[in-house]
mmCIF file of C-alpha atoms and ligand atoms in Angstrom:
data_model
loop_
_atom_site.group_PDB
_atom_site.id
_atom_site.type_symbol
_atom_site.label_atom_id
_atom_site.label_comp_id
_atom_site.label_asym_id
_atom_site.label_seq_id
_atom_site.Cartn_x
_atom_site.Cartn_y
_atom_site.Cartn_z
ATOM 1 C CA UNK A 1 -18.513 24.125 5.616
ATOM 2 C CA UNK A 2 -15.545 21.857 6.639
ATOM 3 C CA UNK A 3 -15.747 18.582 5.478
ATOM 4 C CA UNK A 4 -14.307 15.456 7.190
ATOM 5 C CA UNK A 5 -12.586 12.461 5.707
ATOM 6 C CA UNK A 6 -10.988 9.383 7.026
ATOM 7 C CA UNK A 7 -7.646 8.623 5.389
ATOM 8 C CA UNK A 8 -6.774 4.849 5.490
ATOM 9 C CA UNK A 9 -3.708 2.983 5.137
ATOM 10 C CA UNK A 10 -2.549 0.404 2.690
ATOM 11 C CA UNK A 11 -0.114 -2.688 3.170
ATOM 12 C CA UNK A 12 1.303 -4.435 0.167
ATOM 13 C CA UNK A 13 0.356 -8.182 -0.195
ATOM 14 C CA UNK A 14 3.926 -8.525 -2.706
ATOM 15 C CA UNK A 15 5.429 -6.180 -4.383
ATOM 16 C CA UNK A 16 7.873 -7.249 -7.507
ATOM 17 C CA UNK A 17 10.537 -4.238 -8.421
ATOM 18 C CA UNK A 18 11.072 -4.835 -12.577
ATOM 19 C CA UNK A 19 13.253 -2.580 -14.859
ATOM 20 C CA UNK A 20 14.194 0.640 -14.608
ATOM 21 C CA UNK A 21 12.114 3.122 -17.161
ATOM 22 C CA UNK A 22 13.430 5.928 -19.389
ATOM 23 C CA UNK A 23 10.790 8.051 -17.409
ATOM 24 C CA UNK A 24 12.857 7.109 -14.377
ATOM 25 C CA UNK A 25 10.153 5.204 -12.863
ATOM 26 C CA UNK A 26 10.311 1.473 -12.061
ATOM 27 C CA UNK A 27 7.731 -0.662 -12.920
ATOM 28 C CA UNK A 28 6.442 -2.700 -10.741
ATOM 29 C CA UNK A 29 3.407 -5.522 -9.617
ATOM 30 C CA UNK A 30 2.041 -5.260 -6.495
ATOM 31 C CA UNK A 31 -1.462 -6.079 -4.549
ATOM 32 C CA UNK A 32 -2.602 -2.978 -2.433
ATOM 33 C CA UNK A 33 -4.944 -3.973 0.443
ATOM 34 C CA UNK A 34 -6.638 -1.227 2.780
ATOM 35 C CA UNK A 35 -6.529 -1.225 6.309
ATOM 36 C CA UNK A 36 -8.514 0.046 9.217
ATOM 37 C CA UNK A 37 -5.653 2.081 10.259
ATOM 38 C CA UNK A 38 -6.682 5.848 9.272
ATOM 39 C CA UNK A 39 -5.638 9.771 9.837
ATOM 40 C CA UNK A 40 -8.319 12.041 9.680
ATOM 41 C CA UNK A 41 -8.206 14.837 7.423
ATOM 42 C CA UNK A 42 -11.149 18.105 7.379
ATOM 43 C CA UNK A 43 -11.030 20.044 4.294
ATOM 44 C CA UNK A 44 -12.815 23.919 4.487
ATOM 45 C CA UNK A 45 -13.123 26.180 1.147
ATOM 46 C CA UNK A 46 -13.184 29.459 2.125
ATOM 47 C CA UNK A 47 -13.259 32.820 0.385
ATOM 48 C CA UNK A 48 -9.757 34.258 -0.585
ATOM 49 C CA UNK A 49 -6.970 32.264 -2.629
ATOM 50 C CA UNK A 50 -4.255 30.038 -1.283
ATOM 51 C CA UNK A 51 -3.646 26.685 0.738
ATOM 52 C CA UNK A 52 -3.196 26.375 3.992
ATOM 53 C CA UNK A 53 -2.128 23.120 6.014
ATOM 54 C CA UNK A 54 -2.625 22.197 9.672
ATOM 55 C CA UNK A 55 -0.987 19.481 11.628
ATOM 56 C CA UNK A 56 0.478 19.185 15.084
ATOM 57 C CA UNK A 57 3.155 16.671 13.605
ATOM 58 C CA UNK A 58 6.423 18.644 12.637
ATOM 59 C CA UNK A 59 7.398 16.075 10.986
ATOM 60 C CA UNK A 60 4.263 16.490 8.350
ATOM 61 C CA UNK A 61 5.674 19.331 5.427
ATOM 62 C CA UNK A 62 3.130 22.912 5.285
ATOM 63 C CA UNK A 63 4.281 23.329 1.472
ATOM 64 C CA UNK A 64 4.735 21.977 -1.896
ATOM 65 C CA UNK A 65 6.271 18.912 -0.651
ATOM 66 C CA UNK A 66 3.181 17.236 0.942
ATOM 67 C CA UNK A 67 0.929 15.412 -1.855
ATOM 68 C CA UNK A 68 -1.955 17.244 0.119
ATOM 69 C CA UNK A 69 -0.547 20.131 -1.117
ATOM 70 C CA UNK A 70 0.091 19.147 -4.487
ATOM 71 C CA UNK A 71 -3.139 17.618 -5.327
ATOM 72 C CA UNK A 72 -5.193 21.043 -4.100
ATOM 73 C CA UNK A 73 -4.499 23.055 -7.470
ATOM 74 C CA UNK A 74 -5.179 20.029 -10.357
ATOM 75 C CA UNK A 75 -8.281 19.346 -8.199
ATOM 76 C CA UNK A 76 -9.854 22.788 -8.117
ATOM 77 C CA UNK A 77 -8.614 24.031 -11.736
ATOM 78 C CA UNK A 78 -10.856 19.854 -12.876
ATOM 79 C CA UNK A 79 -13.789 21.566 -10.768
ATOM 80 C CA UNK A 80 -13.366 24.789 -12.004
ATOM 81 C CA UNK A 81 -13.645 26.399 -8.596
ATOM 82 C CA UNK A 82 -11.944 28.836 -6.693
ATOM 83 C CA UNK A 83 -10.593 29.604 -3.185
ATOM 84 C CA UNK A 84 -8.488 29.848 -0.184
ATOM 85 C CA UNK A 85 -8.372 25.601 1.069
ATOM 86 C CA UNK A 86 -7.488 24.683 4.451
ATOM 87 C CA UNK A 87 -6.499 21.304 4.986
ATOM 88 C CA UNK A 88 -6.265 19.882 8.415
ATOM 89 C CA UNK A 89 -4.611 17.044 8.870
ATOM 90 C CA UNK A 90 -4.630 14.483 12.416
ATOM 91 C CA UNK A 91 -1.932 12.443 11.709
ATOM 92 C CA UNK A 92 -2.160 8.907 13.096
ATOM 93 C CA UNK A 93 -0.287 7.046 10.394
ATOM 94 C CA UNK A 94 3.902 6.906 10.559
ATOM 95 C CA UNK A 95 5.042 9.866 8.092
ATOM 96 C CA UNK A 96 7.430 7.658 5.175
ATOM 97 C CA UNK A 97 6.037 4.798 6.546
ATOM 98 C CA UNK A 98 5.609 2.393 3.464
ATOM 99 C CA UNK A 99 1.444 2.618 4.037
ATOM 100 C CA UNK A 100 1.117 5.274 1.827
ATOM 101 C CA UNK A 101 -0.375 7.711 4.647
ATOM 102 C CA UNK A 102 0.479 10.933 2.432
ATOM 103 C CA UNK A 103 -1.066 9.385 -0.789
ATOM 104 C CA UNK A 104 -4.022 8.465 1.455
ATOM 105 C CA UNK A 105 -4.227 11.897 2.748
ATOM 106 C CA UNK A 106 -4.241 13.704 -0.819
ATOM 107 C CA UNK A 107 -6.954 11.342 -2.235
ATOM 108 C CA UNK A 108 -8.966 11.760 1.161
ATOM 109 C CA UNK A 109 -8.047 15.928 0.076
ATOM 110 C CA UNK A 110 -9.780 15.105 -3.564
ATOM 111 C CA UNK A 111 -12.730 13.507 -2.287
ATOM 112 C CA UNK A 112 -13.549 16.023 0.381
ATOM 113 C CA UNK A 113 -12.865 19.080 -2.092
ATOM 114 C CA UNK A 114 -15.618 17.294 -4.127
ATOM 115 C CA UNK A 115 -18.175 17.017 -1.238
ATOM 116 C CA UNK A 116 -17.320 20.853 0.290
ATOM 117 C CA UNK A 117 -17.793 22.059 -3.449
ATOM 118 C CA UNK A 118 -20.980 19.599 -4.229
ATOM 119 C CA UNK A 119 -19.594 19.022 -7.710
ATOM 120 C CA UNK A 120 -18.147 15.416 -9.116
ATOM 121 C CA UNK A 121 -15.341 14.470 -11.592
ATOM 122 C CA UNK A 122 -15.452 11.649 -13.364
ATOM 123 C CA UNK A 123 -13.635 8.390 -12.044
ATOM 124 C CA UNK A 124 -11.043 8.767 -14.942
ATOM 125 C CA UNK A 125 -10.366 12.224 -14.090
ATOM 126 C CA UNK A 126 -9.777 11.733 -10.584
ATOM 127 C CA UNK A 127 -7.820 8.629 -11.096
ATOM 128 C CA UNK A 128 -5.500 10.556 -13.887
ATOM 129 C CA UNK A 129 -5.241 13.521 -11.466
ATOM 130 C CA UNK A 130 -4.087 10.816 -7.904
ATOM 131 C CA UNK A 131 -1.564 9.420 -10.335
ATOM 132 C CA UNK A 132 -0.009 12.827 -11.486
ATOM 133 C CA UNK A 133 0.472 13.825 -7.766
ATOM 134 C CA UNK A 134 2.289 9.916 -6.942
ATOM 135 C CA UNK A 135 1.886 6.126 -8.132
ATOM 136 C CA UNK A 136 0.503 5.667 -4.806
ATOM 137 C CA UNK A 137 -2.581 7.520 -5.204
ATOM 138 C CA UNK A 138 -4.934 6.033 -7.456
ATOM 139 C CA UNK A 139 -5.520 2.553 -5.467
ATOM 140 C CA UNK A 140 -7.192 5.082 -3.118
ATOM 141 C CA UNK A 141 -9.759 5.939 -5.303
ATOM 142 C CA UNK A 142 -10.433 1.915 -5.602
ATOM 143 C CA UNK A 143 -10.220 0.311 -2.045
ATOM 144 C CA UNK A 144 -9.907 -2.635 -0.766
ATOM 145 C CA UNK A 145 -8.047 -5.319 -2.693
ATOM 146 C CA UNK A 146 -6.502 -3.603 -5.522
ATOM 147 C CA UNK A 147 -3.694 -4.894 -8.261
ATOM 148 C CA UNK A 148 -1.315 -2.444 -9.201
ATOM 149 C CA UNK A 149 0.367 -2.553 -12.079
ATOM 150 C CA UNK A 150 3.143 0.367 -14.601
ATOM 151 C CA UNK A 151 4.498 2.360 -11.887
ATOM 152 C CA UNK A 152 2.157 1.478 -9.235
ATOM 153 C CA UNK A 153 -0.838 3.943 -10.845
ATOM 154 C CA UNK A 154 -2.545 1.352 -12.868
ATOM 155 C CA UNK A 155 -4.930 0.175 -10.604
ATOM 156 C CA UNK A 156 -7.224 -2.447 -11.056
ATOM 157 C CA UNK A 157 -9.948 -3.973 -8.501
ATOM 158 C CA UNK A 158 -9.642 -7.566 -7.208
ATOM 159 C CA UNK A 159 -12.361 -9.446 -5.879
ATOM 160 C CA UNK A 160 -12.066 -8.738 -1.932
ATOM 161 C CA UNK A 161 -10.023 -10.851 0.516
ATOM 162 C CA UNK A 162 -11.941 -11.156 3.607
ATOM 163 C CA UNK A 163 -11.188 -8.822 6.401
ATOM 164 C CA UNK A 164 -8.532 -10.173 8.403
ATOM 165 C CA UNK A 165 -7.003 -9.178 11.646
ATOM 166 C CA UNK A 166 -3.500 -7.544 11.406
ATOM 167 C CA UNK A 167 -0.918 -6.139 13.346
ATOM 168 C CA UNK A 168 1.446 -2.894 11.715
ATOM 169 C CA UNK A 169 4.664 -2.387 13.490
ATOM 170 C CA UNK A 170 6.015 0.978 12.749
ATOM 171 C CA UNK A 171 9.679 0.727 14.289
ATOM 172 C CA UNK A 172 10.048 4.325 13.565
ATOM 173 C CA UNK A 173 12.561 4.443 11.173
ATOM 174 C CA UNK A 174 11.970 6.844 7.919
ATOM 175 C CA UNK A 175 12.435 4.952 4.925
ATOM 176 C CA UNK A 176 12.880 6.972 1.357
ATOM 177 C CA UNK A 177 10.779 5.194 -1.216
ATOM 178 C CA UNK A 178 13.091 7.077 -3.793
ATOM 179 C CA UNK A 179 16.693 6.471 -1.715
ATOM 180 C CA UNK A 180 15.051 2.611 -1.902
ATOM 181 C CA UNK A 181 14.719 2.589 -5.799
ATOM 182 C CA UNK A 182 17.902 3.306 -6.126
ATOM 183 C CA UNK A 183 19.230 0.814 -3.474
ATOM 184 C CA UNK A 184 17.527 -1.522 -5.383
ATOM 185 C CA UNK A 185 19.002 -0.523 -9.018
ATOM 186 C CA UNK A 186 22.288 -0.486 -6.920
ATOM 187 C CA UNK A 187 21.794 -4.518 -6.064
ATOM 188 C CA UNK A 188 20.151 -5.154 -9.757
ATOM 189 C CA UNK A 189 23.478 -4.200 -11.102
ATOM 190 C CA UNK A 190 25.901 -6.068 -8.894
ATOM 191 C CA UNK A 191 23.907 -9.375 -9.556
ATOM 192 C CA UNK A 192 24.478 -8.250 -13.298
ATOM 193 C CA UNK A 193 27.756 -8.035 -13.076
ATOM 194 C CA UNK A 194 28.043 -11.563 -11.223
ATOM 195 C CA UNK A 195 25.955 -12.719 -13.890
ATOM 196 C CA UNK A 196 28.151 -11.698 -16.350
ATOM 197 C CA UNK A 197 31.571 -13.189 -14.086
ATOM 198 C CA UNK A 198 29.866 -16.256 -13.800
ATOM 199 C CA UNK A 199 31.537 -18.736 -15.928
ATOM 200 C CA UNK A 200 28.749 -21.633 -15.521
ATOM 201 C CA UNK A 201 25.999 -21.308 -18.462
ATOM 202 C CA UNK A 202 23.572 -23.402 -16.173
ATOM 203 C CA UNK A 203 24.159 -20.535 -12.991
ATOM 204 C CA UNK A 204 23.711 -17.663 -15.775
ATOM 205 C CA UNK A 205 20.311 -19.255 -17.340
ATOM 206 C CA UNK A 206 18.418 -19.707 -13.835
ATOM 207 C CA UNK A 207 19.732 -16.384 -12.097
ATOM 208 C CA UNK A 208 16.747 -14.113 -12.393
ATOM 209 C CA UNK A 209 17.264 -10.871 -14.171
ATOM 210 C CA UNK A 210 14.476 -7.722 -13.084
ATOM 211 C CA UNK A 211 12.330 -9.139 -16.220
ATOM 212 C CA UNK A 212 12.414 -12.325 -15.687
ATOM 213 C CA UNK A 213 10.973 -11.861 -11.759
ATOM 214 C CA UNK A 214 8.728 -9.646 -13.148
ATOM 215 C CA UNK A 215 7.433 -12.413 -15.742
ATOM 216 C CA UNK A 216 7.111 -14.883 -12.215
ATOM 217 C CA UNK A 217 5.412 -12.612 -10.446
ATOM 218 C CA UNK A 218 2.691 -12.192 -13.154
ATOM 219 C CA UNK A 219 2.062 -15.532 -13.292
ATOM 220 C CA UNK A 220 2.220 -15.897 -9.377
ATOM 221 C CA UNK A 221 -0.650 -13.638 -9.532
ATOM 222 C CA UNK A 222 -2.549 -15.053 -12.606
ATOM 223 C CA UNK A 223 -2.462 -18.562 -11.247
ATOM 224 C CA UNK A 224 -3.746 -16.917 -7.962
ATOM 225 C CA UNK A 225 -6.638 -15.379 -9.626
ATOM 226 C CA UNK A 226 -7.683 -17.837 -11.407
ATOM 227 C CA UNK A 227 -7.697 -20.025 -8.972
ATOM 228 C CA UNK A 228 -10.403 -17.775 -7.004
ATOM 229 C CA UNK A 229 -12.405 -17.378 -10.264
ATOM 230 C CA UNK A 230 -12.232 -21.191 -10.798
ATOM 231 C CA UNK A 231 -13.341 -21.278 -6.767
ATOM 232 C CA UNK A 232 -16.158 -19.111 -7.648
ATOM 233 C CA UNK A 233 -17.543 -21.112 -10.146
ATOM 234 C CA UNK A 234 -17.235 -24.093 -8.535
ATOM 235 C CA UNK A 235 -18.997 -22.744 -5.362
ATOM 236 C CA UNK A 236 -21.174 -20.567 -6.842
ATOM 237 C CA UNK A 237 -20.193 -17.847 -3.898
ATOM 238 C CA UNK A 238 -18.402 -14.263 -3.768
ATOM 239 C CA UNK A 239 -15.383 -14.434 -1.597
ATOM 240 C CA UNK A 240 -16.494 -13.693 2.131
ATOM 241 C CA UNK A 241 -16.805 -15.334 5.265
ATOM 242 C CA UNK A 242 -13.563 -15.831 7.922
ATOM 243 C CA UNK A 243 -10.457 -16.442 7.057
ATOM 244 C CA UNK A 244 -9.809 -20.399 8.222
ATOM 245 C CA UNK A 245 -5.798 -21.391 8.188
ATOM 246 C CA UNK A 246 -5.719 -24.633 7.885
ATOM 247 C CA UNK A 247 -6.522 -27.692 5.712
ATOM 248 C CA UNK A 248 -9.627 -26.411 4.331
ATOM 249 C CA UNK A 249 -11.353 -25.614 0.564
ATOM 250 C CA UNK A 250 -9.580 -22.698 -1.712
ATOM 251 C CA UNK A 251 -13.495 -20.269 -1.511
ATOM 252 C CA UNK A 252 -12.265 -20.344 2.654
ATOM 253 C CA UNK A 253 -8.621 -19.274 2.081
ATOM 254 C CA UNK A 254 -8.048 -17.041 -0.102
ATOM 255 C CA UNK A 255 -5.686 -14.822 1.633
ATOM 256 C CA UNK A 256 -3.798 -18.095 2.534
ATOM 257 C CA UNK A 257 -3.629 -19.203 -1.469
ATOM 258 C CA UNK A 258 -2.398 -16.270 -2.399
ATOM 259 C CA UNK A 259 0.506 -15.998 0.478
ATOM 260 C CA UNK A 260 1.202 -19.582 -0.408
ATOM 261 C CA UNK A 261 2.006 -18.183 -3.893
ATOM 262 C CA UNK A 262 5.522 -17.106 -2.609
ATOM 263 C CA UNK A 263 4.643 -13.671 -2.768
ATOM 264 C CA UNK A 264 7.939 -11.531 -1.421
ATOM 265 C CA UNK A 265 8.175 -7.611 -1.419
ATOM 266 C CA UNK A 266 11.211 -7.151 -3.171
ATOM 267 C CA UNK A 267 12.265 -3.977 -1.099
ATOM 268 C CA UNK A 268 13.331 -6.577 2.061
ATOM 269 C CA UNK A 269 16.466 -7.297 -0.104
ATOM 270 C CA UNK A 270 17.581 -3.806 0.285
ATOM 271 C CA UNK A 271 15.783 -2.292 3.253
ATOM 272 C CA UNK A 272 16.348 -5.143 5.658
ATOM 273 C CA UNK A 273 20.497 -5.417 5.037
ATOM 274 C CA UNK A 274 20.147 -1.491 5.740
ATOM 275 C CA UNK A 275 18.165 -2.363 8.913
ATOM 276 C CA UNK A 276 18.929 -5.693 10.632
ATOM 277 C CA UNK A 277 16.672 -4.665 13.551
ATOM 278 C CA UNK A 278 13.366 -5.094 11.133
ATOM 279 C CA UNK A 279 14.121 -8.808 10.083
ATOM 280 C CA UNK A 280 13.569 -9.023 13.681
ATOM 281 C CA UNK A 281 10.581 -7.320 14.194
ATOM 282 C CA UNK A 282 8.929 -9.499 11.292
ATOM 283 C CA UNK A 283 10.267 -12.497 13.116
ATOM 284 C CA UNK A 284 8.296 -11.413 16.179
ATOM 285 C CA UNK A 285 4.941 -11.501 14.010
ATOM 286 C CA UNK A 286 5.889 -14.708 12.914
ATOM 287 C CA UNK A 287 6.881 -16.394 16.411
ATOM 288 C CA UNK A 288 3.355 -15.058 17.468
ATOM 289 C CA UNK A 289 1.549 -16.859 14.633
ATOM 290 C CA UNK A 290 0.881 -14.538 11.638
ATOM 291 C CA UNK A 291 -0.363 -16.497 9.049
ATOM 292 C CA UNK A 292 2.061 -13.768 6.979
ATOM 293 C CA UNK A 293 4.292 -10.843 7.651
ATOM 294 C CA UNK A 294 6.249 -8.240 5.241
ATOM 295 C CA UNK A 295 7.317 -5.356 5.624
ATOM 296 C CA UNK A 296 4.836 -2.666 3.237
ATOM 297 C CA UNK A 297 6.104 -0.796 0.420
ATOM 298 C CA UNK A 298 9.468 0.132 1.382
ATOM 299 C CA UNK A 299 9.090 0.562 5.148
ATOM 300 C CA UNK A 300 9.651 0.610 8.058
ATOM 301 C CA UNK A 301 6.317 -0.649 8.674
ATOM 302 C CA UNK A 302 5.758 -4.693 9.023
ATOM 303 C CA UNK A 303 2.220 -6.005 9.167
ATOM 304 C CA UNK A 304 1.341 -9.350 10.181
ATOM 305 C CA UNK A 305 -1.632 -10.870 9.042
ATOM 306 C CA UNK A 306 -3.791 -13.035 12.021
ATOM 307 C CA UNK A 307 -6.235 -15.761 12.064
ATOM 308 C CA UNK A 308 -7.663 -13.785 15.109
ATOM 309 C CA UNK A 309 -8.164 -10.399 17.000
ATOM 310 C CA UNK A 310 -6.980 -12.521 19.844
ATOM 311 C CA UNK A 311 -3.743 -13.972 18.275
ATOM 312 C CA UNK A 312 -3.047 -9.991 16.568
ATOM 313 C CA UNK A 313 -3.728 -8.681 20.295
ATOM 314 C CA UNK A 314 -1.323 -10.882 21.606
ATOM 315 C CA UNK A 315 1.361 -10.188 18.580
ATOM 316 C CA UNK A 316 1.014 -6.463 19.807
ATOM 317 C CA UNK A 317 2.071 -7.267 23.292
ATOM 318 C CA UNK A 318 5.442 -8.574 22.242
ATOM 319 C CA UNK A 319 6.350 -6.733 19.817
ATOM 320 C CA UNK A 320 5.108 -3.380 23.019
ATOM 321 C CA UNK A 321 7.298 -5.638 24.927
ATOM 322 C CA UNK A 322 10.389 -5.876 22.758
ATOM 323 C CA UNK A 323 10.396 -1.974 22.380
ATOM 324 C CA UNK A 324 8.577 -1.627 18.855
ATOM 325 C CA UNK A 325 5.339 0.105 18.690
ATOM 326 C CA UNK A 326 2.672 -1.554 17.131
ATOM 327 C CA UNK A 327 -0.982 -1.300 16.726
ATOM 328 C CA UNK A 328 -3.825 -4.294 15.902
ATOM 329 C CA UNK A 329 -6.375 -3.326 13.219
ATOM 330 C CA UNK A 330 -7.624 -4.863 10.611
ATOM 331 C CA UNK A 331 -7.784 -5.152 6.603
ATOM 332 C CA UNK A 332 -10.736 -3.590 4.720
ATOM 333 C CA UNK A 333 -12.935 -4.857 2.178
ATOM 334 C CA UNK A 334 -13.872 -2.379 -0.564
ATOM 335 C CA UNK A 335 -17.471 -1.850 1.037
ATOM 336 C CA UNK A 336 -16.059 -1.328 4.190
ATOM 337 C CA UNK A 337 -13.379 1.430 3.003
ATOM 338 C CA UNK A 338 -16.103 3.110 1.103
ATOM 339 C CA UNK A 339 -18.651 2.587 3.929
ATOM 340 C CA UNK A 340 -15.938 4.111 6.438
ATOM 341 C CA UNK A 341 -14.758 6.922 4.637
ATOM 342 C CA UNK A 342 -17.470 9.662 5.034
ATOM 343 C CA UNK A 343 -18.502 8.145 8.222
HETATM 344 O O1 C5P B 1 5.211 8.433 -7.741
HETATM 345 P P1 C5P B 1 5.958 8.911 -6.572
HETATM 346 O O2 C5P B 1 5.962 10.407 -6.443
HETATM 347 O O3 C5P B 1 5.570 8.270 -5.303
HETATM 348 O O4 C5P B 1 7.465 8.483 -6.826
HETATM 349 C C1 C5P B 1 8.532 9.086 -6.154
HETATM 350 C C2 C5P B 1 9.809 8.563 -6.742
HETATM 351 O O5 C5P B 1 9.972 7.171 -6.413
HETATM 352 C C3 C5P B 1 9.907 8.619 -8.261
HETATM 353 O O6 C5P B 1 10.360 9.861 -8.710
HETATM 354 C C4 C5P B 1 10.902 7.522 -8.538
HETATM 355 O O7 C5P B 1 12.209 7.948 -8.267
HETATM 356 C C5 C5P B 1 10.565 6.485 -7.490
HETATM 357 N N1 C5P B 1 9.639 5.461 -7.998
HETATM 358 C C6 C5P B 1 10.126 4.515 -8.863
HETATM 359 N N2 C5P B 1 9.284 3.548 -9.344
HETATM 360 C C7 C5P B 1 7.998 3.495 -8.965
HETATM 361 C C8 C5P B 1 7.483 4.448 -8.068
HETATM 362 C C9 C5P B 1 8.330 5.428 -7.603
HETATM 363 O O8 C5P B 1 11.309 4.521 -9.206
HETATM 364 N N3 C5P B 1 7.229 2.500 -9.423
#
């Protein structure tokens, strides 16, 4: 029996870079939010012993190097089961993207192993087994609007942002999330060593070392979240409804509070030097109205975030028309994604 699973994106909604760890990870604060945007992925146990990958898309790996891959063996030795897995994947989503399509794909791999096998792990076991295979696993297993804390694995569910329209442009340049990292460490220790030329006290108490952002960000997010809780109590409602942009009570906006945080991805400051031509492309969502744009995780994608289908349909159309593909769809509450999934 093959079993068929829908494999969604993620954007990032900010996404703070902090120190460098001894376990050569970075850690880092981010909000994950799910989109519509999805590959579809079958899985089939069948008698025999090894794993086997399908895709039309050359530029998706057959081996050890796809997290599809990686996840099959941790996944069957947790359900104690064995035999030969065939994984097909239809690959929709930009491969090194920055929407964590491959992360997607290996969680949407762990789900549907479950369902071919009719056996369940527990939601600590499959969350300790995503973030073994990559820190972008786990929010997978959560959906919707998720915090993300450590390395990106710690993941935490946020009460849901409304489902927004939004536009992904995937300018089709590969972006390595690693090769990024250490672009970034590269920048972290020039403005360290400027830091350490600069002869003014004042200059060297308000430039912000990767700790210090990291402390801002925190509170960015705290003030953000208590704001909705605060929200809640004073309206006495869950966060739902349509997003409305201007001029009206915080239980209406909440995407809109939380962009008006300052929220920045960090990975801009060393992806967009790199590639001029994406500062563009965000500026394109912006001149057509997002309400926000960023590029997610490291890129190349840029999402825009829209009041309206309208407004994201239109945002499509010039970015089509300026020679960028790009696609309108729209974010996902945690209902939805889980709703969606098996559908
Ligand atoms: O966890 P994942 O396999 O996606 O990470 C790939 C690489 O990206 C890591 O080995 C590390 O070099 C880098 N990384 C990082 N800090 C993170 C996440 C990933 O430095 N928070």
């Amino acid at each position: 029996m093959s079993v068929t699973v829908r494999s969604f994106a993620k954007i990032n909604l900010g996404l703070c870079i902090g120190p460098l760890r001894p376990d050569g990870f970075h850690d880092l604060r981010t909000i994950y939010q799910t989109v519509a945007l999805h590959d579809v992925i079958r899985v089939e146990v069948t008698r025999g012993t090894g794993i086997e990958i399908r895709c039309k898309d050359p530029r998706v790996p057959k081996d050890q190097s796809n997290t599809c891959y990686r996840i099959v063996e941790p996944a069957m030795s947790a359900l104690g089961a064995k035999g030969r897995v065939v994984i097909d994947i239809e690959k929709k989503l930009p491969v090194q993207g920055g929407l964590g399509g491959g992360s997607a794909n290996a969680v949407a791999v762990l789900l549907a192993l479950e369902h071919a096998l009719k056996k369940q792990l527990s939601d600590a076991d499959k969350l300790r087994i995503a973030a073994d295979v990559g820190s972008d696993l786990p929010l997978f297993l959560v959906g919707g609007t998720v915090l993300g804390l450590g390395h990106g694995e710690q993941v935490s569910p946020l009460p849901d942002l409304p489902s927004v329209a939004c536009v992904i442009a995937t300018p089709g340049i590969s972006i390595s999330t690693p090769k990024a990292f250490a672009d970034w460490d590269g920048l972290q220790a020039s403005a360290k060593d400027e830091r350490a030329a600069t002869p003014s006290k004042r200059a060297k108490l308000t430039a912000s070392t990767p700790s210090d952002r990291m402390l801002m960000c925190g509170r960015r997010f705290s003030a953000w979240l208590s704001g909705l809780s605060q929200s809640k109590i004073r309206t006495g409602k869950a966060l739902s409804g349509v997003l409305v942009p201007r001029g009206r009570g915080r239980a209406e906006n909440p995407l809109l509070d939380l962009v008006r945080t300052g929220i920045e991805n960090d990975f801009e400051r060393v992806v967009f030097p790199k590639y001029p031509e994406l500062i563009k492309v965000k500026r394109v969502l912006e001149d057509a109205g997002a309400l926000y744009a960023s590029l997610s995780g490291s890129g190349s994608a840029i999402y825009g975030l829209f009041e309206s289908k309208p407004s994201a349909a239109k945002a499509v159309a010039r970015l089509r028309k300026a020679g960028t593909s790009a696609v309108a769809t729209s974010t996902l509450t945690r209902q939805q994604y889980w709703k969606k999934i098996f559908d």
